[in-house]
Tab-separated table of C-alpha atoms in Angstrom:
chain	number	residue	atom	x	y	z
E	1	MET	CA	0.000	0.000	0.000
E	2	LYS	CA	2.908	2.364	-0.630
E	3	PRO	CA	3.372	4.204	-3.914
E	4	ALA	CA	6.314	3.138	-6.041
E	5	PRO	CA	9.131	5.689	-6.333
E	6	PHE	CA	8.547	8.597	-8.690
E	7	HIS	CA	10.255	11.789	-9.659
E	8	TYR	CA	8.435	14.790	-8.173
E	9	GLU	CA	8.031	18.198	-9.755
E	10	ARG	CA	6.359	21.229	-8.261
E	11	PRO	CA	5.725	23.878	-10.930
E	12	THR	CA	4.360	27.307	-10.020
E	13	THR	CA	3.070	28.319	-13.468
E	14	VAL	CA	1.013	26.634	-16.189
E	15	ALA	CA	3.983	27.030	-18.555
E	16	GLU	CA	6.208	25.107	-16.143
E	17	ALA	CA	3.533	22.422	-15.744
E	18	VAL	CA	3.262	22.042	-19.524
E	19	ALA	CA	7.048	21.823	-19.769
E	20	ALA	CA	7.069	19.109	-17.088
E	21	LEU	CA	4.382	17.152	-18.973
E	22	ALA	CA	6.457	17.343	-22.150
E	23	GLY	CA	9.108	15.185	-20.459
E	24	GLY	CA	6.914	12.103	-20.740
E	25	ASP	CA	6.654	9.490	-23.448
E	26	GLY	CA	5.309	5.949	-23.787
E	27	GLU	CA	8.055	4.593	-21.545
E	28	ARG	CA	8.052	7.292	-18.917
E	29	GLU	CA	4.552	8.272	-17.887
E	30	VAL	CA	4.036	11.723	-16.376
E	31	LYS	CA	0.913	12.215	-14.251
E	32	LEU	CA	-0.574	15.423	-12.906
E	33	LEU	CA	-1.342	15.557	-9.178
E	34	ALA	CA	-4.191	17.897	-8.249
E	35	GLY	CA	-6.293	16.944	-5.205
E	36	GLY	CA	-4.996	13.389	-5.290
E	37	GLN	CA	-8.219	11.864	-4.004
E	38	SER	CA	-8.433	9.403	-6.908
E	39	LEU	CA	-4.826	9.335	-8.102
E	40	VAL	CA	-3.122	8.651	-4.766
E	41	PRO	CA	-5.218	5.507	-4.088
E	42	LEU	CA	-4.251	4.276	-7.578
E	43	LEU	CA	-0.597	4.958	-6.715
E	44	ALA	CA	-0.928	3.275	-3.322
E	45	LEU	CA	-2.461	0.186	-4.941
E	46	ARG	CA	0.194	0.462	-7.682
E	47	LEU	CA	-2.478	0.441	-10.347
E	48	ALA	CA	-0.729	3.599	-11.538
E	49	ARG	CA	3.051	3.798	-11.552
E	50	PRO	CA	4.100	7.012	-13.260
E	51	ALA	CA	7.773	7.896	-13.613
E	52	THR	CA	7.020	11.526	-12.740
E	53	LEU	CA	4.335	13.238	-10.705
E	54	VAL	CA	3.736	16.917	-11.429
E	55	ASP	CA	2.138	18.547	-8.381
E	56	LEU	CA	-0.161	21.365	-9.552
E	57	ASN	CA	-1.047	22.626	-6.088
E	58	ARG	CA	1.328	25.610	-6.230
E	59	VAL	CA	0.100	26.858	-9.618
E	60	GLU	CA	-1.798	30.015	-8.652
E	61	GLU	CA	-3.094	30.451	-12.205
E	62	LEU	CA	-5.257	27.341	-11.748
E	63	ARG	CA	-7.149	28.891	-8.826
E	64	GLY	CA	-9.970	31.368	-8.583
E	65	ILE	CA	-13.597	31.781	-9.597
E	66	GLU	CA	-14.639	34.833	-11.582
E	67	VAL	CA	-17.574	36.060	-13.612
E	68	SER	CA	-16.163	37.218	-16.900
E	69	GLY	CA	-18.573	38.478	-19.553
E	70	ASP	CA	-21.137	35.809	-20.371
E	71	HIS	CA	-19.533	32.978	-18.408
E	72	VAL	CA	-18.223	31.957	-15.023
E	73	ARG	CA	-14.592	30.858	-15.114
E	74	ILE	CA	-13.605	28.291	-12.511
E	75	GLY	CA	-9.914	27.501	-12.073
E	76	ALA	CA	-9.181	23.805	-12.532
E	77	LEU	CA	-7.676	23.563	-9.042
E	78	THR	CA	-10.897	24.739	-7.372
E	79	ARG	CA	-11.670	22.329	-4.521
E	80	HIS	CA	-15.064	20.631	-4.313
E	81	GLU	CA	-15.685	22.246	-0.929
E	82	VAL	CA	-15.082	25.698	-2.442
E	83	LEU	CA	-17.407	24.886	-5.344
E	84	HIS	CA	-20.025	23.794	-2.818
E	85	THR	CA	-19.758	26.896	-0.597
E	86	ASP	CA	-18.528	29.756	-2.813
E	87	ALA	CA	-21.071	32.600	-3.024
E	88	THR	CA	-20.573	33.154	-6.775
E	89	VAL	CA	-21.004	29.463	-7.591
E	90	ARG	CA	-24.015	29.108	-5.295
E	91	SER	CA	-25.782	32.080	-6.867
E	92	ARG	CA	-24.634	31.746	-10.497
E	93	LEU	CA	-24.195	27.974	-10.891
E	94	PRO	CA	-26.323	26.358	-8.193
E	95	LEU	CA	-26.342	23.046	-10.096
E	96	LEU	CA	-22.552	22.775	-9.724
E	97	ALA	CA	-22.656	23.822	-6.057
E	98	THR	CA	-25.289	21.139	-5.441
E	99	ALA	CA	-23.388	18.445	-7.330
E	100	ALA	CA	-20.137	19.270	-5.499
E	101	GLY	CA	-21.877	18.858	-2.135
E	102	HIS	CA	-22.663	15.252	-3.024
E	103	ILE	CA	-18.999	14.330	-3.521
E	104	GLY	CA	-17.450	12.119	-0.868
E	105	HIS	CA	-16.972	13.588	2.592
E	106	ARG	CA	-15.582	16.896	3.793
E	107	ALA	CA	-12.048	15.531	4.069
E	108	ILE	CA	-12.331	14.506	0.398
E	109	ARG	CA	-13.978	17.748	-0.738
E	110	THR	CA	-11.312	19.924	0.885
E	111	ARG	CA	-8.732	18.390	-1.486
E	112	GLY	CA	-10.488	17.108	-4.617
E	113	THR	CA	-10.635	19.524	-7.564
E	114	ILE	CA	-12.989	20.147	-10.487
E	115	GLY	CA	-10.193	19.798	-13.040
E	116	GLY	CA	-9.041	16.571	-11.435
E	117	SER	CA	-12.551	15.137	-11.353
E	118	LEU	CA	-13.120	15.882	-15.038
E	119	ALA	CA	-9.675	14.624	-16.084
E	120	HIS	CA	-10.114	11.442	-14.029
E	121	ALA	CA	-13.325	10.807	-16.015
E	122	ASP	CA	-14.978	8.438	-13.588
E	123	PRO	CA	-18.329	7.635	-15.230
E	124	ALA	CA	-20.115	7.772	-11.848
E	125	ALA	CA	-18.645	11.074	-10.607
E	126	GLU	CA	-20.899	14.042	-9.843
E	127	LEU	CA	-19.200	16.954	-11.629
E	128	PRO	CA	-19.088	15.448	-15.137
E	129	THR	CA	-22.891	15.295	-15.477
E	130	GLY	CA	-23.224	18.762	-13.908
E	131	CYS	CA	-20.706	20.255	-16.344
E	132	LEU	CA	-22.318	18.468	-19.288
E	133	ALA	CA	-25.810	19.684	-18.402
E	134	LEU	CA	-24.485	23.254	-18.042
E	135	GLY	CA	-22.767	23.232	-21.434
E	136	ALA	CA	-19.352	23.863	-19.871
E	137	GLU	CA	-16.206	24.409	-21.880
E	138	LEU	CA	-12.658	23.589	-20.835
E	139	GLU	CA	-9.622	25.796	-21.278
E	140	ILE	CA	-6.759	23.508	-22.167
E	141	ALA	CA	-3.046	24.316	-22.155
E	142	GLY	CA	-0.392	22.390	-24.028
E	143	PRO	CA	2.842	22.823	-25.930
E	144	ALA	CA	0.963	24.418	-28.865
E	145	GLY	CA	-0.719	26.990	-26.609
E	146	ARG	CA	-4.264	27.310	-25.367
E	147	ARG	CA	-7.497	25.938	-26.813
E	148	THR	CA	-11.080	25.580	-25.658
E	149	ILE	CA	-13.144	22.413	-25.995
E	150	PRO	CA	-16.706	21.510	-25.033
E	151	VAL	CA	-16.698	19.256	-21.970
E	152	GLY	CA	-18.750	16.741	-23.968
E	153	THR	CA	-15.738	15.956	-26.144
E	154	LEU	CA	-13.491	15.185	-23.156
E	155	PHE	CA	-14.796	11.837	-21.943
E	156	ASP	CA	-13.650	8.734	-23.769
E	157	GLY	CA	-14.681	5.722	-21.707
E	158	PRO	CA	-14.038	4.810	-18.071
E	159	LEU	CA	-11.132	6.828	-16.636
E	160	SER	CA	-10.165	7.892	-20.159
E	161	THR	CA	-10.191	11.250	-21.905
E	162	THR	CA	-9.413	12.577	-25.357
E	163	LEU	CA	-6.757	14.910	-23.912
E	164	PRO	CA	-3.273	14.179	-25.211
E	165	ALA	CA	-0.770	13.345	-22.485
E	166	ASP	CA	0.989	16.703	-22.919
E	167	GLU	CA	-2.070	18.886	-22.171
E	168	LEU	CA	-3.812	19.929	-18.976
E	169	ILE	CA	-7.109	21.514	-17.993
E	170	VAL	CA	-6.606	25.124	-16.875
E	171	ALA	CA	-10.187	26.201	-16.209
E	172	VAL	CA	-13.842	25.310	-16.638
E	173	ARG	CA	-16.042	27.966	-18.265
E	174	VAL	CA	-19.793	27.805	-17.748
E	175	PRO	CA	-22.211	30.085	-19.598
E	176	VAL	CA	-24.020	32.382	-17.156
E	177	ASP	CA	-27.361	31.872	-18.905
E	178	MET	CA	-27.074	28.093	-18.466
E	179	GLY	CA	-26.415	28.610	-14.765
E	180	ARG	CA	-29.639	30.615	-14.473
E	181	ARG	CA	-31.813	27.784	-15.754
E	182	PRO	CA	-34.056	25.793	-13.427
E	183	PHE	CA	-32.169	22.544	-12.765
E	184	GLY	CA	-32.409	19.176	-11.122
E	185	PHE	CA	-29.683	16.944	-9.709
E	186	ALA	CA	-30.352	13.416	-8.481
E	187	GLU	CA	-28.094	10.543	-7.584
E	188	LEU	CA	-28.372	7.116	-6.032
E	189	THR	CA	-25.606	6.011	-3.679
E	190	ARG	CA	-25.361	3.035	-1.342
E	191	ARG	CA	-24.174	5.308	1.468
E	192	ALA	CA	-23.845	9.084	1.692
E	193	GLY	CA	-20.489	10.018	0.194
E	194	ASP	CA	-20.093	6.984	-2.058
E	195	PHE	CA	-19.646	7.247	-5.778
E	196	ALA	CA	-23.038	7.241	-7.438
E	197	LEU	CA	-24.576	4.106	-8.872
E	198	VAL	CA	-26.485	6.461	-11.135
E	199	VAL	CA	-26.328	10.256	-11.310
E	200	ALA	CA	-28.414	12.689	-13.379
E	201	SER	CA	-28.263	16.436	-14.029
E	202	VAL	CA	-30.998	18.286	-15.894
E	203	THR	CA	-31.548	21.904	-16.925
E	204	ILE	CA	-34.605	23.409	-18.560
E	205	ALA	CA	-35.443	26.826	-19.998
E	206	VAL	CA	-39.076	27.814	-19.918
E	207	ASP	CA	-40.866	30.592	-21.839
E	208	ALA	CA	-43.219	33.043	-20.179
E	209	ASP	CA	-46.164	30.990	-21.465
E	210	GLY	CA	-44.844	27.813	-19.781
E	211	GLY	CA	-43.418	26.104	-22.850
E	212	CYS	CA	-40.031	24.363	-22.572
E	213	ARG	CA	-37.681	26.239	-24.905
E	214	ALA	CA	-34.490	24.330	-24.192
E	215	ALA	CA	-33.296	21.452	-22.029
E	216	THR	CA	-30.262	19.335	-21.253
E	217	VAL	CA	-30.251	15.850	-19.720
E	218	ALA	CA	-26.973	14.252	-18.596
E	219	VAL	CA	-26.502	10.873	-16.925
E	220	GLY	CA	-23.563	9.047	-15.360
E	221	GLY	CA	-22.936	5.582	-13.987
E	222	VAL	CA	-24.781	3.826	-16.802
E	223	GLY	CA	-21.999	3.392	-19.356
E	224	GLY	CA	-18.355	4.109	-19.928
E	225	SER	CA	-18.693	7.880	-19.711
E	226	ALA	CA	-21.045	10.467	-18.330
E	227	ARG	CA	-22.964	11.825	-21.315
E	228	LEU	CA	-25.693	14.076	-22.589
E	229	ILE	CA	-28.808	12.311	-23.852
E	230	GLY	CA	-29.904	14.574	-26.708
E	231	PRO	CA	-33.122	12.697	-27.575
E	232	ALA	CA	-34.282	12.971	-23.952
E	233	ALA	CA	-33.778	16.746	-24.022
E	234	ARG	CA	-35.615	16.972	-27.357
E	235	ALA	CA	-38.534	15.026	-25.887
E	236	LEU	CA	-38.966	17.896	-23.412
E	237	ILE	CA	-38.421	20.829	-25.771
E	238	GLY	CA	-41.592	22.321	-27.184
E	239	THR	CA	-43.775	20.707	-24.531
E	240	ARG	CA	-45.306	22.182	-21.408
E	241	LEU	CA	-43.419	19.587	-19.324
E	242	ALA	CA	-46.538	17.622	-18.523
E	243	ASP	CA	-46.121	14.069	-17.207
E	244	GLY	CA	-46.371	12.605	-20.713
E	245	ALA	CA	-43.361	14.623	-21.864
E	246	VAL	CA	-41.382	13.476	-18.836
E	247	ASP	CA	-42.325	9.857	-19.620
E	248	ALA	CA	-41.119	10.335	-23.179
E	249	ALA	CA	-37.796	11.808	-22.010
E	250	VAL	CA	-37.278	8.942	-19.570
E	251	ALA	CA	-38.016	6.458	-22.365
E	252	GLU	CA	-35.319	8.122	-24.504
E	253	VAL	CA	-32.815	7.757	-21.663
E	254	ASP	CA	-33.706	4.082	-21.400
E	255	ARG	CA	-33.118	3.677	-25.145
E	256	ALA	CA	-29.786	5.504	-25.117
E	257	ILE	CA	-27.947	3.937	-22.193
E	258	ARG	CA	-25.859	0.764	-22.010
E	259	PRO	CA	-25.545	0.072	-18.301
E	260	PHE	CA	-23.162	-2.591	-16.998
E	261	ASP	CA	-23.160	-5.232	-14.267
E	262	ASP	CA	-20.658	-4.938	-11.481
E	263	LEU	CA	-20.206	-5.742	-7.822
E	264	HIS	CA	-22.428	-2.836	-6.789
E	265	ALA	CA	-25.455	-3.238	-9.035
E	266	SER	CA	-26.796	-5.216	-11.968
E	267	ALA	CA	-27.241	-3.578	-15.347
E	268	GLU	CA	-30.983	-4.092	-15.008
E	269	TYR	CA	-31.058	-2.265	-11.652
E	270	ARG	CA	-28.932	0.573	-13.011
E	271	ARG	CA	-31.304	0.908	-15.961
E	272	ALA	CA	-34.320	1.162	-13.674
E	273	MET	CA	-32.542	3.623	-11.391
E	274	ALA	CA	-31.377	5.769	-14.313
E	275	ALA	CA	-35.022	6.213	-15.256
E	276	LEU	CA	-35.880	7.139	-11.685
E	277	MET	CA	-32.972	9.588	-11.224
E	278	VAL	CA	-33.724	11.335	-14.523
E	279	ARG	CA	-37.393	11.515	-13.562
E	280	ARG	CA	-36.453	13.047	-10.200
E	281	ALA	CA	-34.042	15.523	-11.759
E	282	ILE	CA	-36.613	16.639	-14.339
E	283	GLY	CA	-39.184	16.876	-11.555
E	284	ALA	CA	-36.879	19.091	-9.501
E	285	ALA	CA	-36.157	21.324	-12.500
E	286	ARG	CA	-39.877	21.539	-13.283
E	287	GLY	CA	-40.611	22.419	-9.650
E	288	ALA	CA	-37.965	25.179	-9.726
E	289	ARG	CA	-39.514	27.010	-12.719
X	1	MET	CA	13.146	-1.017	-15.521
X	2	ASN	CA	15.125	1.908	-14.178
X	3	GLU	CA	13.890	3.196	-10.851
X	4	PRO	CA	14.154	6.973	-10.545
X	5	THR	CA	16.984	8.055	-8.273
X	6	VAL	CA	15.680	8.914	-4.822
X	7	HIS	CA	15.764	12.627	-4.293
X	8	ARG	CA	14.660	13.940	-0.918
X	9	TRP	CA	12.904	17.278	-0.672
X	10	PRO	CA	13.545	19.673	2.185
X	11	ILE	CA	10.312	20.781	3.818
X	12	ARG	CA	9.386	23.090	6.644
X	13	CYS	CA	6.029	22.717	8.367
X	14	THR	CA	4.363	23.398	11.675
X	15	VAL	CA	2.994	20.323	13.404
X	16	ASN	CA	0.896	20.819	16.523
X	17	GLY	CA	2.473	24.239	16.959
X	18	SER	CA	6.104	23.250	16.627
X	19	VAL	CA	8.197	23.993	13.557
X	20	GLN	CA	9.729	20.989	11.821
X	21	HIS	CA	12.449	20.807	9.175
X	22	LEU	CA	12.514	17.490	7.353
X	23	LEU	CA	13.963	15.809	4.284
X	24	VAL	CA	11.310	13.623	2.687
X	25	GLU	CA	11.184	11.176	-0.160
X	26	PRO	CA	8.304	12.317	-2.425
X	27	ARG	CA	6.556	8.933	-2.520
X	28	ARG	CA	6.099	8.919	1.249
X	29	THR	CA	2.655	10.061	2.339
X	30	ALA	CA	2.065	12.756	4.926
X	31	LEU	CA	0.774	9.950	7.139
X	32	ASP	CA	4.064	8.047	6.895
X	33	VAL	CA	6.074	11.214	7.500
X	34	LEU	CA	4.058	12.092	10.605
X	35	ARG	CA	4.241	8.570	11.971
X	36	ASP	CA	7.757	7.496	10.989
X	37	GLU	CA	9.732	10.737	10.873
X	38	LEU	CA	8.032	12.607	13.705
X	39	GLY	CA	6.877	9.663	15.821
X	40	LEU	CA	3.316	10.997	15.841
X	41	THR	CA	1.497	7.681	15.635
X	42	GLY	CA	-1.895	9.103	16.579
X	43	ALA	CA	-3.058	9.370	12.971
X	44	HIS	CA	-3.656	5.733	12.146
X	45	ALA	CA	-2.786	3.842	8.971
X	46	GLY	CA	-6.031	1.992	8.319
X	47	CYS	CA	-6.868	1.417	4.677
X	48	GLU	CA	-4.129	3.672	3.265
X	49	HIS	CA	-6.250	4.469	0.226
X	50	GLY	CA	-8.644	7.106	1.447
X	51	VAL	CA	-11.621	5.038	2.534
X	52	CYS	CA	-11.563	4.652	6.306
X	53	GLY	CA	-10.743	8.124	7.678
X	54	ALA	CA	-8.491	6.827	10.492
X	55	CYS	CA	-5.648	9.063	9.272
X	56	THR	CA	-7.684	12.297	9.224
X	57	ILE	CA	-5.620	15.338	10.213
X	58	LEU	CA	-6.193	19.085	9.982
X	59	PHE	CA	-4.119	20.590	7.164
X	60	ASP	CA	-4.118	24.392	7.344
X	61	GLY	CA	-7.245	24.081	9.475
X	62	GLU	CA	-9.153	21.753	7.142
X	63	PRO	CA	-9.691	18.021	7.492
X	64	VAL	CA	-7.779	15.878	5.005
X	65	ARG	CA	-6.868	12.235	4.692
X	66	ALA	CA	-3.140	12.097	5.496
X	67	CYS	CA	-2.778	8.914	3.415
X	68	LEU	CA	-3.839	10.834	0.279
X	69	LEU	CA	-1.395	13.690	0.809
X	70	PHE	CA	2.322	13.395	0.202
X	71	GLY	CA	4.739	14.412	2.915
X	72	VAL	CA	6.394	16.861	0.547
X	73	GLN	CA	3.032	18.651	0.288
X	74	LEU	CA	3.248	19.522	3.980
X	75	ASP	CA	5.868	22.125	3.037
X	76	GLY	CA	4.732	25.497	4.367
X	77	ALA	CA	1.603	24.085	6.005
X	78	ALA	CA	0.314	23.955	9.563
X	79	VAL	CA	-0.895	20.536	10.661
X	80	THR	CA	-2.863	19.382	13.676
X	81	THR	CA	-2.888	15.724	14.633
X	82	VAL	CA	-4.743	14.125	17.518
X	83	GLU	CA	-1.612	14.647	19.652
X	84	GLY	CA	-2.273	18.385	19.357
X	85	LEU	CA	-5.689	18.261	21.031
X	86	ALA	CA	-4.859	17.639	24.686
X	87	ALA	CA	-3.080	20.330	26.728
X	88	ALA	CA	0.644	20.056	27.385
X	89	ASP	CA	-0.048	18.792	30.907
X	90	GLY	CA	-2.182	15.965	29.530
X	91	THR	CA	-5.556	17.559	30.272
X	92	LEU	CA	-7.911	16.166	27.662
X	93	HIS	CA	-9.628	18.370	25.100
X	94	PRO	CA	-13.362	18.758	25.921
X	95	LEU	CA	-14.198	16.659	22.874
X	96	GLN	CA	-11.925	13.894	24.144
X	97	GLU	CA	-13.593	14.164	27.564
X	98	SER	CA	-16.953	13.755	25.902
X	99	PHE	CA	-15.773	10.705	23.936
X	100	SER	CA	-14.598	9.196	27.210
X	101	ALA	CA	-17.795	10.034	29.105
X	102	HIS	CA	-20.039	8.552	26.392
X	103	HIS	CA	-17.894	5.498	25.586
X	104	GLY	CA	-17.293	7.013	22.159
X	105	LEU	CA	-14.365	4.674	21.671
X	106	GLN	CA	-13.971	0.938	21.984
X	107	CYS	CA	-10.790	-0.350	20.333
X	108	GLY	CA	-9.677	3.229	19.678
X	109	PHE	CA	-8.426	2.707	16.150
X	110	CYS	CA	-10.807	5.192	14.528
X	111	THR	CA	-10.715	7.633	17.444
X	112	PRO	CA	-8.033	10.086	16.208
X	113	GLY	CA	-9.806	10.540	12.884
X	114	MET	CA	-13.213	10.721	14.546
X	115	LEU	CA	-11.985	13.421	16.938
X	116	LEU	CA	-10.600	15.630	14.183
X	117	SER	CA	-13.658	15.177	11.957
X	118	ALA	CA	-15.874	15.991	14.938
X	119	LEU	CA	-13.779	19.057	15.775
X	120	ASP	CA	-14.094	20.293	12.191
X	121	LEU	CA	-17.843	19.689	12.267
X	122	LEU	CA	-18.355	21.619	15.494
X	123	ALA	CA	-16.104	24.461	14.344
X	124	HIS	CA	-18.387	24.989	11.334
X	125	ASN	CA	-21.694	23.947	12.840
X	126	PRO	CA	-21.711	24.609	16.601
X	127	ILE	CA	-25.187	23.149	17.210
X	128	PRO	CA	-25.553	20.255	14.787
X	129	THR	CA	-28.583	18.008	14.577
X	130	GLU	CA	-28.089	14.288	15.073
X	131	ALA	CA	-28.362	13.794	11.309
X	132	GLU	CA	-25.669	16.426	10.756
X	133	VAL	CA	-23.383	14.693	13.239
X	134	ARG	CA	-23.901	11.393	11.445
X	135	GLU	CA	-23.101	13.042	8.130
X	136	GLY	CA	-20.104	14.850	9.632
X	137	LEU	CA	-18.656	11.543	10.852
X	138	GLY	CA	-19.739	9.718	7.690
X	139	GLY	CA	-16.227	9.683	6.229
X	140	ASN	CA	-14.829	7.832	9.241
X	141	LEU	CA	-15.387	4.126	9.719
X	142	CYS	CA	-15.601	2.582	13.205
X	143	ARG	CA	-14.762	-1.106	12.965
X	144	CYS	CA	-16.371	-1.697	16.388
X	145	THR	CA	-19.562	-0.121	14.977
X	146	GLY	CA	-19.848	2.106	18.046
X	147	TYR	CA	-21.540	4.884	16.132
X	148	GLN	CA	-24.360	5.599	18.568
X	149	GLN	CA	-21.939	6.465	21.385
X	150	LEU	CA	-19.845	8.554	19.020
X	151	VAL	CA	-22.886	10.546	17.960
X	152	ASP	CA	-23.926	10.973	21.597
X	153	ALA	CA	-20.420	12.182	22.476
X	154	VAL	CA	-20.346	14.794	19.726
X	155	LEU	CA	-23.872	16.051	20.454
X	156	ASP	CA	-23.029	16.400	24.135
X	157	ALA	CA	-19.729	18.127	23.368
X	158	ALA	CA	-21.627	20.599	21.190
X	159	ARG	CA	-23.880	21.462	24.109
X	160	GLY	CA	-20.874	21.924	26.383
X	161	GLY	CA	-18.753	24.436	24.510
X	162	THR	CA	-17.526	26.069	21.349
X	163	TYR	CA	-14.782	24.749	19.124
X	164	ASP	CA	-12.350	25.919	16.509
X	165	CYS	CA	-9.802	24.277	14.257
X	166	THR	CA	-6.952	26.737	14.674
């Protein structure tokens, strides 16, 4: 239960972190250490054995939460506990504040980070569905400079992302108007603080006459990656969110997901619970109109 | 396979109020550094992968799992372990008194982590409900399953005083 030896680097700028990442190749893996709440267990169990660990915790540029124009910019090193309690996040992005409060326990939330959670890409984590439902974008830094990608293009199967090994997440940008939408968040866990068996995040936008103008439905824990279910959102759009529309959206979720069996739950149970969590999340969003 | 050459990092940290200068190998966790380098064996090595909470310490005033932090990351930080709770003359902290009075410990393995999680809870929520106490201790496992007495101890401690994590 002790990590294997590794070379340790402690950059203080994003440029230094990118330079440290560039030292890796197929033989010598370089891993980024943010909150460490998922990575350090993998190191302790020696499921991960990187040659170099690049500790991001002294990179000031990765911190901070600010409203900038039409979006809220959240530094990748923002801790879950900050996301859960920060006044700007609670007022501007209450879905993310809610989702963050469901992560682990306080001693986990004080360390774990939003960038780390997204990069770890656990299909049952809370923040991926929240970021998907809010239409978040990621600021990425690498040797070729900066680029921005939709969060939906990040996830690539369990614990896998499309990010090349020489890039890192600098910040998460969430559109302010998405944060204003009525939302619902629902998850099923065996015990408080566990990873979710199934997790769902929903947003809706409603016209003055009560018609649903836009919606997003994201689910996790029922396949390799957290994902948006476009057909479920479309089943809500243009309706008045009556029970029949909710039934139709839930049916689309059922059609779209490929849940798996594991130690914690059967695929059949996950499928049934995905329907229930999405129904609850839509219900909460509908109630918050 | 070539193992990287061991390079030790110099760190300076404050542990239970006293300044420490150490040279640590990066792969060693904060838990190992506290226990093996400083002889502070109060934080317990339970699961060593972030599940059981027995190694909970306060890191710059916030609860963290010492097994998920590297010793080198203690550089510049102030740490409180269970050894820092009682007074220098051995007088127990009021929370420790309450644990004792309510039989909030049986084998004692989870106790250091429980105490620091409880202290953090009461520092942020001075009059918690029973449900809030249960949630506040939810990240700490008691292998004796003595949860009821633990909850009683924390609720009673809350009635008896005010707490902070500094």
